[in-house]
Amino acid sequence: MEYTIVPMTAEHLDQVEALERTIFSRGAWSRKQLEEICSAGCAAALAAVTPDGTVVGYASAQAVLDEGNINNVAVCPQSRRQGVGSALLEALRLFAAERQLSFLTLEVRASNMGARALYARHGYQEVGRRKNYYEFPREDAILMTLEFTT
Ligand SMILES: CC(C)(COP(=O)(O)OP(=O)(O)OC[C@H]1O[C@@H](n2cnc3c(N)ncnc32)[C@H](O)[C@@H]1OP(=O)(O)O)[C@@H](O)C(=O)NCCC(=O)NCCS
């Protein structure tokens, strides 16, 4: 599959919003949140787009001082296991390097073994657990962090 990772802009938002609703249902980011992350100076919002303009994945992260927090990483079901998630994570790592962040961190559902495997493969380490962090269904979050050495 041919795709490129580009900054997420207004032209992608209908597709991203639809994917967000399908993939995350409850807990999905609203249109307003997506618009805000696209325009925030301290954030990276990225889309993986095929040559015909189809958004097959997206990710975003925010920096606060030297700390980076990954908000979302998602790939449409038909395009998984083809490296899109990895390409998005690599782009977020570059964002972190440009900003000279100390680390990137994220929360993931304890049962989400696929995402945990993806993050582990990219060097993220499990550093903690937030009890009952998620609802519908109620579940712990695993806290994962990628540290950068200077
Ligand atoms: C998690 C997700 C982003 C992975 O995207 P992807 O494009 O399929 O990931 P990649 O193709 O880059 O996978 C790279 C590696 O990660 C691991 N991996 C990814 N998905 C996996 C799965 N479902 N089960 C086990 N390992 C998995 C594998 O090691 C994989 O390499 P391989 O395909 O050579 O075995 C995607 O499954 C998704 O959108 N899931 C729903 C949303 C979600 O859970 N987001 C994370 C919330 S924190």
PDB file of C-alpha atoms in Angstrom, residues 34-150:
ATOM      1  CA  LEU A  34      -9.206  17.370  16.470  1.00  0.00           C
ATOM      2  CA  GLU A  35      -9.304  20.931  15.113  1.00  0.00           C
ATOM      3  CA  GLU A  36      -7.470  22.205  18.181  1.00  0.00           C
ATOM      4  CA  ILE A  37      -4.684  19.639  17.943  1.00  0.00           C
ATOM      5  CA  CYS A  38      -4.173  20.497  14.252  1.00  0.00           C
ATOM      6  CA  SER A  39      -3.621  24.162  15.039  1.00  0.00           C
ATOM      7  CA  ALA A  40      -1.734  23.855  18.350  1.00  0.00           C
ATOM      8  CA  GLY A  41       1.831  25.081  18.049  1.00  0.00           C
ATOM      9  CA  CYS A  42       3.109  22.634  20.655  1.00  0.00           C
ATOM     10  CA  ALA A  43       1.646  19.565  18.982  1.00  0.00           C
ATOM     11  CA  ALA A  44       2.158  17.163  16.119  1.00  0.00           C
ATOM     12  CA  ALA A  45      -0.959  15.970  14.311  1.00  0.00           C
ATOM     13  CA  LEU A  46      -0.258  13.563  11.480  1.00  0.00           C
ATOM     14  CA  ALA A  47      -2.242  11.664   8.878  1.00  0.00           C
ATOM     15  CA  ALA A  48      -1.240   8.684   6.739  1.00  0.00           C
ATOM     16  CA  VAL A  49      -2.789   9.362   3.344  1.00  0.00           C
ATOM     17  CA  THR A  50      -2.912   7.246   0.161  1.00  0.00           C
ATOM     18  CA  PRO A  51      -2.421   8.880  -3.274  1.00  0.00           C
ATOM     19  CA  ASP A  52      -6.215   9.133  -3.784  1.00  0.00           C
ATOM     20  CA  GLY A  53      -6.579  11.105  -0.545  1.00  0.00           C
ATOM     21  CA  THR A  54      -7.848   8.301   1.694  1.00  0.00           C
ATOM     22  CA  VAL A  55      -6.779   8.660   5.318  1.00  0.00           C
ATOM     23  CA  VAL A  56      -5.647   5.216   6.487  1.00  0.00           C
ATOM     24  CA  GLY A  57      -4.239   6.285   9.851  1.00  0.00           C
ATOM     25  CA  TYR A  58      -3.480   9.220  12.095  1.00  0.00           C
ATOM     26  CA  ALA A  59      -1.668  10.122  15.300  1.00  0.00           C
ATOM     27  CA  SER A  60      -1.088  13.108  17.515  1.00  0.00           C
ATOM     28  CA  ALA A  61       1.116  14.165  20.391  1.00  0.00           C
ATOM     29  CA  GLN A  62       1.485  17.268  22.523  1.00  0.00           C
ATOM     30  CA  ALA A  63       4.548  18.735  24.184  1.00  0.00           C
ATOM     31  CA  VAL A  64       4.490  20.425  27.574  1.00  0.00           C
ATOM     32  CA  LEU A  65       7.908  21.774  28.458  1.00  0.00           C
ATOM     33  CA  ASP A  66      10.206  18.808  27.724  1.00  0.00           C
ATOM     34  CA  GLU A  67       7.522  16.133  28.073  1.00  0.00           C
ATOM     35  CA  GLY A  68       5.619  14.631  25.163  1.00  0.00           C
ATOM     36  CA  ASN A  69       2.257  12.929  25.490  1.00  0.00           C
ATOM     37  CA  ILE A  70       0.829  10.778  22.708  1.00  0.00           C
ATOM     38  CA  ASN A  71      -2.928  11.342  22.436  1.00  0.00           C
ATOM     39  CA  ASN A  72      -3.921   8.858  19.776  1.00  0.00           C
ATOM     40  CA  VAL A  73      -2.508   6.442  17.229  1.00  0.00           C
ATOM     41  CA  ALA A  74      -4.950   4.644  14.961  1.00  0.00           C
ATOM     42  CA  VAL A  75      -4.974   2.790  11.662  1.00  0.00           C
ATOM     43  CA  CYS A  76      -8.136   1.835   9.769  1.00  0.00           C
ATOM     44  CA  PRO A  77      -8.870  -1.902  10.171  1.00  0.00           C
ATOM     45  CA  GLN A  78      -8.246  -2.794   6.495  1.00  0.00           C
ATOM     46  CA  SER A  79      -4.779  -1.191   6.518  1.00  0.00           C
ATOM     47  CA  ARG A  80      -3.309  -2.748   9.667  1.00  0.00           C
ATOM     48  CA  ARG A  81      -0.123  -4.840   9.850  1.00  0.00           C
ATOM     49  CA  GLN A  82       1.373  -2.984   6.906  1.00  0.00           C
ATOM     50  CA  GLY A  83       3.632  -0.633   8.841  1.00  0.00           C
ATOM     51  CA  VAL A  84       1.356   2.431   9.018  1.00  0.00           C
ATOM     52  CA  GLY A  85       1.285   2.509  12.834  1.00  0.00           C
ATOM     53  CA  SER A  86       5.068   2.185  12.872  1.00  0.00           C
ATOM     54  CA  ALA A  87       5.469   5.030  10.365  1.00  0.00           C
ATOM     55  CA  LEU A  88       3.247   7.265  12.497  1.00  0.00           C
ATOM     56  CA  LEU A  89       5.238   6.424  15.646  1.00  0.00           C
ATOM     57  CA  GLU A  90       8.480   7.150  13.826  1.00  0.00           C
ATOM     58  CA  ALA A  91       7.123  10.557  12.766  1.00  0.00           C
ATOM     59  CA  LEU A  92       6.178  11.298  16.380  1.00  0.00           C
ATOM     60  CA  ARG A  93       9.695  10.302  17.445  1.00  0.00           C
ATOM     61  CA  LEU A  94      11.089  12.846  14.977  1.00  0.00           C
ATOM     62  CA  PHE A  95       8.738  15.497  16.395  1.00  0.00           C
ATOM     63  CA  ALA A  96      10.096  14.670  19.870  1.00  0.00           C
ATOM     64  CA  ALA A  97      13.695  14.860  18.653  1.00  0.00           C
ATOM     65  CA  GLU A  98      13.127  18.244  16.964  1.00  0.00           C
ATOM     66  CA  ARG A  99      11.586  19.583  20.184  1.00  0.00           C
ATOM     67  CA  GLN A 100      14.373  18.009  22.254  1.00  0.00           C
ATOM     68  CA  LEU A 101      11.821  16.297  24.466  1.00  0.00           C
ATOM     69  CA  SER A 102      13.052  14.093  27.308  1.00  0.00           C
ATOM     70  CA  PHE A 103      10.456  11.411  26.703  1.00  0.00           C
ATOM     71  CA  LEU A 104       7.242  10.433  24.972  1.00  0.00           C
ATOM     72  CA  THR A 105       4.567   8.837  27.097  1.00  0.00           C
ATOM     73  CA  LEU A 106       1.120   7.302  26.528  1.00  0.00           C
ATOM     74  CA  GLU A 107      -1.635   5.251  28.113  1.00  0.00           C
ATOM     75  CA  VAL A 108      -3.014   2.096  26.549  1.00  0.00           C
ATOM     76  CA  ARG A 109      -5.795  -0.278  27.616  1.00  0.00           C
ATOM     77  CA  ALA A 110      -4.315  -3.262  29.437  1.00  0.00           C
ATOM     78  CA  SER A 111      -6.162  -5.652  27.089  1.00  0.00           C
ATOM     79  CA  ASN A 112      -4.874  -3.926  23.935  1.00  0.00           C
ATOM     80  CA  MET A 113      -2.074  -6.396  23.298  1.00  0.00           C
ATOM     81  CA  GLY A 114      -1.644  -5.320  19.664  1.00  0.00           C
ATOM     82  CA  ALA A 115      -0.925  -1.704  20.559  1.00  0.00           C
ATOM     83  CA  ARG A 116       1.279  -2.755  23.489  1.00  0.00           C
ATOM     84  CA  ALA A 117       3.283  -4.945  21.095  1.00  0.00           C
ATOM     85  CA  LEU A 118       3.601  -2.069  18.608  1.00  0.00           C
ATOM     86  CA  TYR A 119       4.861   0.346  21.262  1.00  0.00           C
ATOM     87  CA  ALA A 120       7.239  -2.229  22.763  1.00  0.00           C
ATOM     88  CA  ARG A 121       8.681  -2.852  19.320  1.00  0.00           C
ATOM     89  CA  HIS A 122       9.422   0.886  19.092  1.00  0.00           C
ATOM     90  CA  GLY A 123      11.272   0.927  22.411  1.00  0.00           C
ATOM     91  CA  TYR A 124       8.445   2.046  24.724  1.00  0.00           C
ATOM     92  CA  GLN A 125       8.714   0.509  28.169  1.00  0.00           C
ATOM     93  CA  GLU A 126       5.875  -0.261  30.534  1.00  0.00           C
ATOM     94  CA  VAL A 127       6.482   2.009  33.508  1.00  0.00           C
ATOM     95  CA  GLY A 128       3.216   1.926  35.412  1.00  0.00           C
ATOM     96  CA  ARG A 129      -0.462   1.129  35.603  1.00  0.00           C
ATOM     97  CA  ARG A 130      -3.401   3.460  36.248  1.00  0.00           C
ATOM     98  CA  LYS A 131      -6.119   1.474  38.003  1.00  0.00           C
ATOM     99  CA  ASN A 132      -9.594   1.700  36.375  1.00  0.00           C
ATOM    100  CA  TYR A 133      -8.435   4.521  34.128  1.00  0.00           C
ATOM    101  CA  TYR A 134     -10.828   3.639  31.299  1.00  0.00           C
ATOM    102  CA  GLU A 135     -14.595   3.196  31.247  1.00  0.00           C
ATOM    103  CA  PHE A 136     -16.913   1.229  28.956  1.00  0.00           C
ATOM    104  CA  PRO A 137     -15.495  -1.244  29.737  1.00  0.00           C
ATOM    105  CA  ARG A 138     -13.760  -0.273  32.949  1.00  0.00           C
ATOM    106  CA  GLU A 139     -10.130  -1.236  32.634  1.00  0.00           C
ATOM    107  CA  ASP A 140      -6.633  -0.347  33.791  1.00  0.00           C
ATOM    108  CA  ALA A 141      -4.301   1.729  31.649  1.00  0.00           C
ATOM    109  CA  ILE A 142      -0.716   0.689  31.106  1.00  0.00           C
ATOM    110  CA  LEU A 143       1.625   3.654  31.081  1.00  0.00           C
ATOM    111  CA  MET A 144       4.368   3.351  28.486  1.00  0.00           C
ATOM    112  CA  THR A 145       7.325   5.660  27.974  1.00  0.00           C
ATOM    113  CA  LEU A 146      10.066   6.134  25.432  1.00  0.00           C
ATOM    114  CA  GLU A 147      12.985   7.985  27.000  1.00  0.00           C
ATOM    115  CA  PHE A 148      15.553   9.930  25.017  1.00  0.00           C
ATOM    116  CA  THR A 149      19.109  10.100  26.190  1.00  0.00           C
ATOM    117  CA  THR A 150      20.958  13.307  25.399  1.00  0.00           C
TER     118      THR A 150
END
